[in-house]
């Protein structure tokens, strides 16, 4: 919400105009508790992927090419 425009044609901000009414802000926020088994499985897969990536032996480093096709 704006309070019109200033002399340069830019919108003028109305302080606190975007805040929710107090009745909406006072309601408790519902939290979703994640399933510990699901989180454990996700972390296990993540760490497994990290270990696989670390175990790969890469000797060649790929560098991007510039507009002329030369390596940077």
PDB file of N, CA, C and O in Angstrom:
ATOM      1  N   UNK A   1       0.851  -1.174   0.000  1.00  0.00           N
ATOM      2  CA  UNK A   1       0.000   0.000   0.000  1.00  0.00           C
ATOM      3  C   UNK A   1       0.893   1.232   0.000  1.00  0.00           C
ATOM      4  O   UNK A   1       1.862   1.312   0.741  1.00  0.00           O
ATOM      5  N   UNK A   2       0.574   2.193  -0.833  1.00  0.00           N
ATOM      6  CA  UNK A   2       1.374   3.413  -0.907  1.00  0.00           C
ATOM      7  C   UNK A   2       0.516   4.616  -0.551  1.00  0.00           C
ATOM      8  O   UNK A   2      -0.708   4.578  -0.593  1.00  0.00           O
ATOM      9  N   UNK A   3       1.201   5.687  -0.230  1.00  0.00           N
ATOM     10  CA  UNK A   3       0.527   6.937   0.101  1.00  0.00           C
ATOM     11  C   UNK A   3       0.656   7.919  -1.037  1.00  0.00           C
ATOM     12  O   UNK A   3       0.998   9.075  -0.816  1.00  0.00           O
ATOM     13  N   UNK A   4       0.439   7.472  -2.260  1.00  0.00           N
ATOM     14  CA  UNK A   4       0.577   8.350  -3.413  1.00  0.00           C
ATOM     15  C   UNK A   4       1.985   8.311  -3.963  1.00  0.00           C
ATOM     16  O   UNK A   4       2.712   7.340  -3.775  1.00  0.00           O
ATOM     17  N   UNK A   5       2.378   9.396  -4.633  1.00  0.00           N
ATOM     18  CA  UNK A   5       3.716   9.479  -5.207  1.00  0.00           C
ATOM     19  C   UNK A   5       4.381  10.776  -4.769  1.00  0.00           C
ATOM     20  O   UNK A   5       3.703  11.749  -4.416  1.00  0.00           O
ATOM     21  N   UNK A   6       5.709  10.775  -4.810  1.00  0.00           N
ATOM     22  CA  UNK A   6       6.451  11.985  -4.462  1.00  0.00           C
ATOM     23  C   UNK A   6       6.643  12.851  -5.702  1.00  0.00           C
ATOM     24  O   UNK A   6       6.124  12.538  -6.774  1.00  0.00           O
ATOM     25  N   UNK A   7       7.418  13.926  -5.555  1.00  0.00           N
ATOM     26  CA  UNK A   7       7.610  14.870  -6.669  1.00  0.00           C
ATOM     27  C   UNK A   7       8.331  14.246  -7.867  1.00  0.00           C
ATOM     28  O   UNK A   7       8.243  14.737  -8.987  1.00  0.00           O
ATOM     29  N   UNK A   8       9.036  13.130  -7.659  1.00  0.00           N
ATOM     30  CA  UNK A   8       9.723  12.457  -8.766  1.00  0.00           C
ATOM     31  C   UNK A   8       8.890  11.315  -9.356  1.00  0.00           C
ATOM     32  O   UNK A   8       9.347  10.589 -10.213  1.00  0.00           O
ATOM     33  N   UNK A   9       7.677  11.141  -8.868  1.00  0.00           N
ATOM     34  CA  UNK A   9       6.806  10.105  -9.397  1.00  0.00           C
ATOM     35  C   UNK A   9       6.989   8.740  -8.764  1.00  0.00           C
ATOM     36  O   UNK A   9       6.413   7.761  -9.222  1.00  0.00           O
ATOM     37  N   UNK A  10       7.796   8.656  -7.704  1.00  0.00           N
ATOM     38  CA  UNK A  10       8.034   7.377  -7.033  1.00  0.00           C
ATOM     39  C   UNK A  10       6.981   7.152  -5.955  1.00  0.00           C
ATOM     40  O   UNK A  10       6.513   8.106  -5.329  1.00  0.00           O
ATOM     41  N   UNK A  11       6.590   5.891  -5.717  1.00  0.00           N
ATOM     42  CA  UNK A  11       5.591   5.634  -4.670  1.00  0.00           C
ATOM     43  C   UNK A  11       6.139   5.966  -3.289  1.00  0.00           C
ATOM     44  O   UNK A  11       7.319   5.768  -3.011  1.00  0.00           O
ATOM     45  N   UNK A  12       5.273   6.487  -2.444  1.00  0.00           N
ATOM     46  CA  UNK A  12       5.640   6.833  -1.076  1.00  0.00           C
ATOM     47  C   UNK A  12       5.132   5.724  -0.168  1.00  0.00           C
ATOM     48  O   UNK A  12       3.954   5.362  -0.198  1.00  0.00           O
ATOM     49  N   UNK A  13       6.031   5.175   0.624  1.00  0.00           N
ATOM     50  CA  UNK A  13       5.684   4.067   1.514  1.00  0.00           C
ATOM     51  C   UNK A  13       4.900   4.565   2.715  1.00  0.00           C
ATOM     52  O   UNK A  13       5.198   5.609   3.292  1.00  0.00           O
ATOM     53  N   UNK A  14       3.876   3.786   3.088  1.00  0.00           N
ATOM     54  CA  UNK A  14       3.106   4.062   4.292  1.00  0.00           C
ATOM     55  C   UNK A  14       3.610   3.099   5.362  1.00  0.00           C
ATOM     56  O   UNK A  14       3.413   1.887   5.242  1.00  0.00           O
ATOM     57  N   UNK A  15       4.283   3.618   6.405  1.00  0.00           N
ATOM     58  CA  UNK A  15       4.837   2.732   7.425  1.00  0.00           C
ATOM     59  C   UNK A  15       3.773   1.840   8.055  1.00  0.00           C
ATOM     60  O   UNK A  15       2.665   2.284   8.366  1.00  0.00           O
ATOM     61  N   UNK A  16       4.105   0.571   8.197  1.00  0.00           N
ATOM     62  CA  UNK A  16       3.306  -0.455   8.857  1.00  0.00           C
ATOM     63  C   UNK A  16       1.991  -0.755   8.142  1.00  0.00           C
ATOM     64  O   UNK A  16       1.115  -1.410   8.693  1.00  0.00           O
ATOM     65  N   UNK A  17       1.819  -0.329   6.892  1.00  0.00           N
ATOM     66  CA  UNK A  17       0.575  -0.562   6.165  1.00  0.00           C
ATOM     67  C   UNK A  17       0.423  -2.031   5.766  1.00  0.00           C
ATOM     68  O   UNK A  17      -0.697  -2.503   5.581  1.00  0.00           O
ATOM     69  N   UNK A  18       1.523  -2.786   5.644  1.00  0.00           N
ATOM     70  CA  UNK A  18       1.462  -4.172   5.197  1.00  0.00           C
ATOM     71  C   UNK A  18       1.341  -5.173   6.338  1.00  0.00           C
ATOM     72  O   UNK A  18       1.283  -6.371   6.103  1.00  0.00           O
ATOM     73  N   UNK A  19       1.299  -4.706   7.583  1.00  0.00           N
ATOM     74  CA  UNK A  19       1.225  -5.620   8.717  1.00  0.00           C
ATOM     75  C   UNK A  19      -0.155  -6.255   8.818  1.00  0.00           C
ATOM     76  O   UNK A  19      -1.168  -5.628   8.513  1.00  0.00           O
ATOM     77  N   UNK A  20      -0.191  -7.494   9.263  1.00  0.00           N
ATOM     78  CA  UNK A  20      -1.449  -8.200   9.454  1.00  0.00           C
ATOM     79  C   UNK A  20      -2.165  -7.638  10.678  1.00  0.00           C
ATOM     80  O   UNK A  20      -1.527  -7.165  11.614  1.00  0.00           O
ATOM     81  N   UNK A  21      -3.475  -7.715  10.690  1.00  0.00           N
ATOM     82  CA  UNK A  21      -4.209  -7.277  11.884  1.00  0.00           C
ATOM     83  C   UNK A  21      -3.780  -8.083  13.098  1.00  0.00           C
ATOM     84  O   UNK A  21      -3.352  -9.234  12.990  1.00  0.00           O
ATOM     85  N   UNK A  22      -3.937  -7.512  14.276  1.00  0.00           N
ATOM     86  CA  UNK A  22      -3.494  -8.166  15.516  1.00  0.00           C
ATOM     87  C   UNK A  22      -4.182  -9.505  15.720  1.00  0.00           C
ATOM     88  O   UNK A  22      -3.587 -10.444  16.235  1.00  0.00           O
ATOM     89  N   UNK A  23      -5.434  -9.647  15.306  1.00  0.00           N
ATOM     90  CA  UNK A  23      -6.139 -10.904  15.523  1.00  0.00           C
ATOM     91  C   UNK A  23      -5.507 -12.046  14.732  1.00  0.00           C
ATOM     92  O   UNK A  23      -5.480 -13.183  15.174  1.00  0.00           O
ATOM     93  N   UNK A  24      -4.963 -11.760  13.554  1.00  0.00           N
ATOM     94  CA  UNK A  24      -4.296 -12.776  12.742  1.00  0.00           C
ATOM     95  C   UNK A  24      -2.927 -13.099  13.323  1.00  0.00           C
ATOM     96  O   UNK A  24      -2.509 -14.247  13.370  1.00  0.00           O
ATOM     97  N   UNK A  25      -2.225 -12.081  13.804  1.00  0.00           N
ATOM     98  CA  UNK A  25      -0.869 -12.271  14.319  1.00  0.00           C
ATOM     99  C   UNK A  25      -0.856 -13.015  15.649  1.00  0.00           C
ATOM    100  O   UNK A  25       0.154 -13.610  16.014  1.00  0.00           O
ATOM    101  N   UNK A  26      -1.959 -13.008  16.384  1.00  0.00           N
ATOM    102  CA  UNK A  26      -1.995 -13.638  17.706  1.00  0.00           C
ATOM    103  C   UNK A  26      -2.252 -15.134  17.662  1.00  0.00           C
ATOM    104  O   UNK A  26      -2.115 -15.816  18.661  1.00  0.00           O
ATOM    105  N   UNK A  27      -2.631 -15.664  16.496  1.00  0.00           N
ATOM    106  CA  UNK A  27      -2.904 -17.098  16.402  1.00  0.00           C
ATOM    107  C   UNK A  27      -1.608 -17.889  16.492  1.00  0.00           C
ATOM    108  O   UNK A  27      -0.584 -17.488  15.936  1.00  0.00           O
ATOM    109  N   UNK A  28      -1.638 -19.042  17.187  1.00  0.00           N
ATOM    110  CA  UNK A  28      -0.415 -19.859  17.265  1.00  0.00           C
ATOM    111  C   UNK A  28      -0.082 -20.465  15.905  1.00  0.00           C
ATOM    112  O   UNK A  28      -0.966 -20.789  15.118  1.00  0.00           O
ATOM    113  N   UNK A  29       1.188 -20.611  15.651  1.00  0.00           N
ATOM    114  CA  UNK A  29       1.664 -21.190  14.398  1.00  0.00           C
ATOM    115  C   UNK A  29       1.718 -22.703  14.560  1.00  0.00           C
ATOM    116  O   UNK A  29       2.281 -23.212  15.527  1.00  0.00           O
ATOM    117  N   UNK A  30       1.114 -23.418  13.602  1.00  0.00           N
ATOM    118  CA  UNK A  30       1.133 -24.874  13.646  1.00  0.00           C
ATOM    119  C   UNK A  30       2.480 -25.373  13.119  1.00  0.00           C
ATOM    120  O   UNK A  30       2.898 -24.972  12.046  1.00  0.00           O
ATOM    121  N   UNK A  31       3.143 -26.211  13.875  1.00  0.00           N
ATOM    122  CA  UNK A  31       4.434 -26.767  13.468  1.00  0.00           C
ATOM    123  C   UNK A  31       4.261 -28.206  13.044  1.00  0.00           C
ATOM    124  O   UNK A  31       3.511 -28.956  13.650  1.00  0.00           O
ATOM    125  N   UNK A  32       4.991 -28.572  12.015  1.00  0.00           N
ATOM    126  CA  UNK A  32       4.998 -29.957  11.556  1.00  0.00           C
ATOM    127  C   UNK A  32       6.284 -30.602  12.067  1.00  0.00           C
ATOM    128  O   UNK A  32       7.383 -30.152  11.738  1.00  0.00           O
ATOM    129  N   UNK A  33       6.149 -31.613  12.875  1.00  0.00           N
ATOM    130  CA  UNK A  33       7.319 -32.332  13.380  1.00  0.00           C
ATOM    131  C   UNK A  33       7.713 -33.392  12.357  1.00  0.00           C
ATOM    132  O   UNK A  33       6.918 -34.269  12.029  1.00  0.00           O
ATOM    133  N   UNK A  34       8.930 -33.332  11.836  1.00  0.00           N
ATOM    134  CA  UNK A  34       9.352 -34.321  10.840  1.00  0.00           C
ATOM    135  C   UNK A  34       9.529 -35.700  11.471  1.00  0.00           C
ATOM    136  O   UNK A  34       9.824 -35.834  12.654  1.00  0.00           O
ATOM    137  N   UNK A  35       9.342 -36.706  10.640  1.00  0.00           N
ATOM    138  CA  UNK A  35       9.506 -38.086  11.078  1.00  0.00           C
ATOM    139  C   UNK A  35      10.995 -38.370  11.256  1.00  0.00           C
ATOM    140  O   UNK A  35      11.778 -38.220  10.315  1.00  0.00           O
ATOM    141  N   UNK A  36      11.429 -38.751  12.453  1.00  0.00           N
ATOM    142  CA  UNK A  36      12.858 -39.001  12.688  1.00  0.00           C
ATOM    143  C   UNK A  36      13.443 -40.053  11.746  1.00  0.00           C
ATOM    144  O   UNK A  36      14.587 -39.931  11.315  1.00  0.00           O
ATOM    145  N   UNK A  37      12.664 -41.080  11.421  1.00  0.00           N
ATOM    146  CA  UNK A  37      13.157 -42.118  10.506  1.00  0.00           C
ATOM    147  C   UNK A  37      13.414 -41.534   9.114  1.00  0.00           C
ATOM    148  O   UNK A  37      14.409 -41.852   8.473  1.00  0.00           O
ATOM    149  N   UNK A  38      12.510 -40.686   8.654  1.00  0.00           N
ATOM    150  CA  UNK A  38      12.662 -40.086   7.326  1.00  0.00           C
ATOM    151  C   UNK A  38      13.875 -39.163   7.292  1.00  0.00           C
ATOM    152  O   UNK A  38      14.647 -39.158   6.326  1.00  0.00           O
ATOM    153  N   UNK A  39      14.062 -38.377   8.345  1.00  0.00           N
ATOM    154  CA  UNK A  39      15.211 -37.470   8.401  1.00  0.00           C
ATOM    155  C   UNK A  39      16.507 -38.267   8.456  1.00  0.00           C
ATOM    156  O   UNK A  39      17.479 -37.941   7.766  1.00  0.00           O
ATOM    157  N   UNK A  40      16.533 -39.329   9.251  1.00  0.00           N
ATOM    158  CA  UNK A  40      17.725 -40.176   9.346  1.00  0.00           C
ATOM    159  C   UNK A  40      18.073 -40.805   8.011  1.00  0.00           C
ATOM    160  O   UNK A  40      19.240 -40.848   7.611  1.00  0.00           O
ATOM    161  N   UNK A  41      17.070 -41.279   7.281  1.00  0.00           N
ATOM    162  CA  UNK A  41      17.306 -41.867   5.965  1.00  0.00           C
ATOM    163  C   UNK A  41      17.839 -40.846   4.971  1.00  0.00           C
ATOM    164  O   UNK A  41      18.733 -41.141   4.182  1.00  0.00           O
ATOM    165  N   UNK A  42      17.280 -39.631   5.031  1.00  0.00           N
ATOM    166  CA  UNK A  42      17.728 -38.580   4.124  1.00  0.00           C
ATOM    167  C   UNK A  42      19.187 -38.212   4.411  1.00  0.00           C
ATOM    168  O   UNK A  42      19.998 -38.079   3.492  1.00  0.00           O
ATOM    169  N   UNK A  43      19.539 -38.074   5.669  1.00  0.00           N
ATOM    170  CA  UNK A  43      20.923 -37.742   6.015  1.00  0.00           C
ATOM    171  C   UNK A  43      21.871 -38.873   5.649  1.00  0.00           C
ATOM    172  O   UNK A  43      22.998 -38.630   5.204  1.00  0.00           O
ATOM    173  N   UNK A  44      21.430 -40.103   5.828  1.00  0.00           N
ATOM    174  CA  UNK A  44      22.256 -41.250   5.464  1.00  0.00           C
ATOM    175  C   UNK A  44      22.560 -41.245   3.972  1.00  0.00           C
ATOM    176  O   UNK A  44      23.707 -41.465   3.561  1.00  0.00           O
ATOM    177  N   UNK A  45      21.538 -40.968   3.144  1.00  0.00           N
ATOM    178  CA  UNK A  45      21.754 -40.910   1.693  1.00  0.00           C
ATOM    179  C   UNK A  45      22.673 -39.752   1.331  1.00  0.00           C
ATOM    180  O   UNK A  45      23.526 -39.865   0.454  1.00  0.00           O
ATOM    181  N   UNK A  46      22.509 -38.616   2.005  1.00  0.00           N
ATOM    182  CA  UNK A  46      23.365 -37.462   1.742  1.00  0.00           C
ATOM    183  C   UNK A  46      24.823 -37.792   2.030  1.00  0.00           C
ATOM    184  O   UNK A  46      25.705 -37.576   1.199  1.00  0.00           O
ATOM    185  N   UNK A  47      25.097 -38.327   3.219  1.00  0.00           N
ATOM    186  CA  UNK A  47      26.475 -38.656   3.589  1.00  0.00           C
ATOM    187  C   UNK A  47      27.056 -39.746   2.702  1.00  0.00           C
ATOM    188  O   UNK A  47      28.249 -39.738   2.400  1.00  0.00           O
ATOM    189  N   UNK A  48      26.221 -40.679   2.281  1.00  0.00           N
ATOM    190  CA  UNK A  48      26.684 -41.728   1.383  1.00  0.00           C
ATOM    191  C   UNK A  48      27.137 -41.114   0.057  1.00  0.00           C
ATOM    192  O   UNK A  48      28.182 -41.487  -0.489  1.00  0.00           O
ATOM    193  N   UNK A  49      26.368 -40.175  -0.460  1.00  0.00           N
ATOM    194  CA  UNK A  49      26.746 -39.496  -1.698  1.00  0.00           C
ATOM    195  C   UNK A  49      28.019 -38.690  -1.547  1.00  0.00           C
ATOM    196  O   UNK A  49      28.863 -38.663  -2.443  1.00  0.00           O
ATOM    197  N   UNK A  50      28.184 -38.040  -0.397  1.00  0.00           N
ATOM    198  CA  UNK A  50      29.402 -37.264  -0.148  1.00  0.00           C
ATOM    199  C   UNK A  50      30.607 -38.191  -0.113  1.00  0.00           C
ATOM    200  O   UNK A  50      31.645 -37.910  -0.711  1.00  0.00           O
ATOM    201  N   UNK A  51      30.470 -39.328   0.573  1.00  0.00           N
ATOM    202  CA  UNK A  51      31.587 -40.279   0.642  1.00  0.00           C
ATOM    203  C   UNK A  51      31.938 -40.830  -0.735  1.00  0.00           C
ATOM    204  O   UNK A  51      33.109 -40.994  -1.072  1.00  0.00           O
ATOM    205  N   UNK A  52      30.919 -41.125  -1.569  1.00  0.00           N
ATOM    206  CA  UNK A  52      31.180 -41.613  -2.933  1.00  0.00           C
ATOM    207  C   UNK A  52      31.915 -40.552  -3.746  1.00  0.00           C
ATOM    208  O   UNK A  52      32.852 -40.859  -4.474  1.00  0.00           O
ATOM    209  N   UNK A  53      31.493 -39.308  -3.620  1.00  0.00           N
ATOM    210  CA  UNK A  53      32.137 -38.228  -4.378  1.00  0.00           C
ATOM    211  C   UNK A  53      33.582 -38.042  -3.928  1.00  0.00           C
ATOM    212  O   UNK A  53      34.474 -37.823  -4.749  1.00  0.00           O
ATOM    213  N   UNK A  54      33.831 -38.152  -2.636  1.00  0.00           N
ATOM    214  CA  UNK A  54      35.195 -38.003  -2.132  1.00  0.00           C
ATOM    215  C   UNK A  54      36.076 -39.168  -2.563  1.00  0.00           C
ATOM    216  O   UNK A  54      37.286 -39.006  -2.747  1.00  0.00           O
ATOM    217  N   UNK A  55      35.478 -40.339  -2.730  1.00  0.00           N
ATOM    218  CA  UNK A  55      36.247 -41.531  -3.098  1.00  0.00           C
ATOM    219  C   UNK A  55      36.607 -41.547  -4.580  1.00  0.00           C
ATOM    220  O   UNK A  55      37.541 -42.237  -4.971  1.00  0.00           O
ATOM    221  N   UNK A  56      35.862 -40.805  -5.398  1.00  0.00           N
ATOM    222  CA  UNK A  56      36.181 -40.781  -6.831  1.00  0.00           C
ATOM    223  C   UNK A  56      37.541 -40.131  -7.025  1.00  0.00           C
ATOM    224  O   UNK A  56      37.828 -39.088  -6.473  1.00  0.00           O
ATOM    225  N   UNK A  57      38.345 -40.781  -7.824  1.00  0.00           N
ATOM    226  CA  UNK A  57      39.675 -40.238  -8.082  1.00  0.00           C
ATOM    227  C   UNK A  57      39.626 -39.465  -9.391  1.00  0.00           C
ATOM    228  O   UNK A  57      39.541 -40.038 -10.470  1.00  0.00           O
ATOM    229  N   UNK A  58      39.636 -38.164  -9.279  1.00  0.00           N
ATOM    230  CA  UNK A  58      39.614 -37.325 -10.478  1.00  0.00           C
ATOM    231  C   UNK A  58      40.959 -36.630 -10.609  1.00  0.00           C
ATOM    232  O   UNK A  58      41.406 -35.942  -9.705  1.00  0.00           O
ATOM    233  N   UNK A  59      41.596 -36.861 -11.726  1.00  0.00           N
ATOM    234  CA  UNK A  59      42.897 -36.230 -11.947  1.00  0.00           C
ATOM    235  C   UNK A  59      42.798 -35.075 -12.925  1.00  0.00           C
ATOM    236  O   UNK A  59      43.686 -34.259 -12.993  1.00  0.00           O
ATOM    237  N   UNK A  60      41.700 -35.028 -13.672  1.00  0.00           N
ATOM    238  CA  UNK A  60      41.540 -33.959 -14.648  1.00  0.00           C
ATOM    239  C   UNK A  60      40.552 -32.938 -14.109  1.00  0.00           C
ATOM    240  O   UNK A  60      39.491 -33.283 -13.601  1.00  0.00           O
ATOM    241  N   UNK A  61      40.923 -31.674 -14.232  1.00  0.00           N
ATOM    242  CA  UNK A  61      40.055 -30.601 -13.771  1.00  0.00           C
ATOM    243  C   UNK A  61      39.457 -29.917 -14.998  1.00  0.00           C
ATOM    244  O   UNK A  61      40.182 -29.507 -15.898  1.00  0.00           O
ATOM    245  N   UNK A  62      38.153 -29.821 -15.036  1.00  0.00           N
ATOM    246  CA  UNK A  62      37.489 -29.218 -16.179  1.00  0.00           C
ATOM    247  C   UNK A  62      37.333 -27.723 -15.964  1.00  0.00           C
ATOM    248  O   UNK A  62      36.751 -27.280 -14.983  1.00  0.00           O
ATOM    249  N   UNK A  63      37.889 -26.935 -16.886  1.00  0.00           N
ATOM    250  CA  UNK A  63      37.797 -25.486 -16.808  1.00  0.00           C
ATOM    251  C   UNK A  63      36.860 -24.985 -17.900  1.00  0.00           C
ATOM    252  O   UNK A  63      36.834 -25.532 -19.008  1.00  0.00           O
ATOM    253  N   UNK A  64      36.104 -23.932 -17.608  1.00  0.00           N
ATOM    254  CA  UNK A  64      35.206 -23.395 -18.638  1.00  0.00           C
ATOM    255  C   UNK A  64      36.007 -22.769 -19.784  1.00  0.00           C
ATOM    256  O   UNK A  64      37.153 -22.371 -19.618  1.00  0.00           O
ATOM    257  N   UNK A  65      35.388 -22.712 -20.938  1.00  0.00           N
ATOM    258  CA  UNK A  65      36.026 -22.111 -22.103  1.00  0.00           C
ATOM    259  C   UNK A  65      35.499 -20.694 -22.305  1.00  0.00           C
ATOM    260  O   UNK A  65      34.359 -20.406 -21.989  1.00  0.00           O
ATOM    261  N   UNK A  66      36.341 -19.813 -22.849  1.00  0.00           N
ATOM    262  CA  UNK A  66      35.904 -18.463 -23.162  1.00  0.00           C
ATOM    263  C   UNK A  66      35.237 -18.449 -24.538  1.00  0.00           C
ATOM    264  O   UNK A  66      35.040 -19.497 -25.166  1.00  0.00           O
ATOM    265  N   UNK A  67      34.870 -17.270 -25.027  1.00  0.00           N
ATOM    266  CA  UNK A  67      34.166 -17.166 -26.291  1.00  0.00           C
ATOM    267  C   UNK A  67      34.965 -17.723 -27.470  1.00  0.00           C
ATOM    268  O   UNK A  67      34.396 -18.203 -28.446  1.00  0.00           O
ATOM    269  N   UNK A  68      36.274 -17.671 -27.424  1.00  0.00           N
ATOM    270  CA  UNK A  68      37.133 -18.169 -28.502  1.00  0.00           C
ATOM    271  C   UNK A  68      37.387 -19.663 -28.425  1.00  0.00           C
ATOM    272  O   UNK A  68      38.120 -20.204 -29.249  1.00  0.00           O
ATOM    273  N   UNK A  69      36.795 -20.355 -27.444  1.00  0.00           N
ATOM    274  CA  UNK A  69      36.984 -21.793 -27.308  1.00  0.00           C
ATOM    275  C   UNK A  69      38.238 -22.173 -26.531  1.00  0.00           C
ATOM    276  O   UNK A  69      38.566 -23.328 -26.410  1.00  0.00           O
ATOM    277  N   UNK A  70      38.942 -21.167 -26.006  1.00  0.00           N
ATOM    278  CA  UNK A  70      40.156 -21.440 -25.233  1.00  0.00           C
ATOM    279  C   UNK A  70      39.792 -21.646 -23.760  1.00  0.00           C
ATOM    280  O   UNK A  70      38.846 -21.073 -23.251  1.00  0.00           O
ATOM    281  N   UNK A  71      40.583 -22.465 -23.090  1.00  0.00           N
ATOM    282  CA  UNK A  71      40.382 -22.666 -21.657  1.00  0.00           C
ATOM    283  C   UNK A  71      40.807 -21.410 -20.926  1.00  0.00           C
ATOM    284  O   UNK A  71      41.782 -20.779 -21.262  1.00  0.00           O
ATOM    285  N   UNK A  72      40.069 -21.088 -19.902  1.00  0.00           N
ATOM    286  CA  UNK A  72      40.371 -19.879 -19.114  1.00  0.00           C
ATOM    287  C   UNK A  72      41.429 -20.152 -18.092  1.00  0.00           C
ATOM    288  O   UNK A  72      41.654 -21.193 -17.632  1.00  0.00           O
TER     289      UNK A  72
END
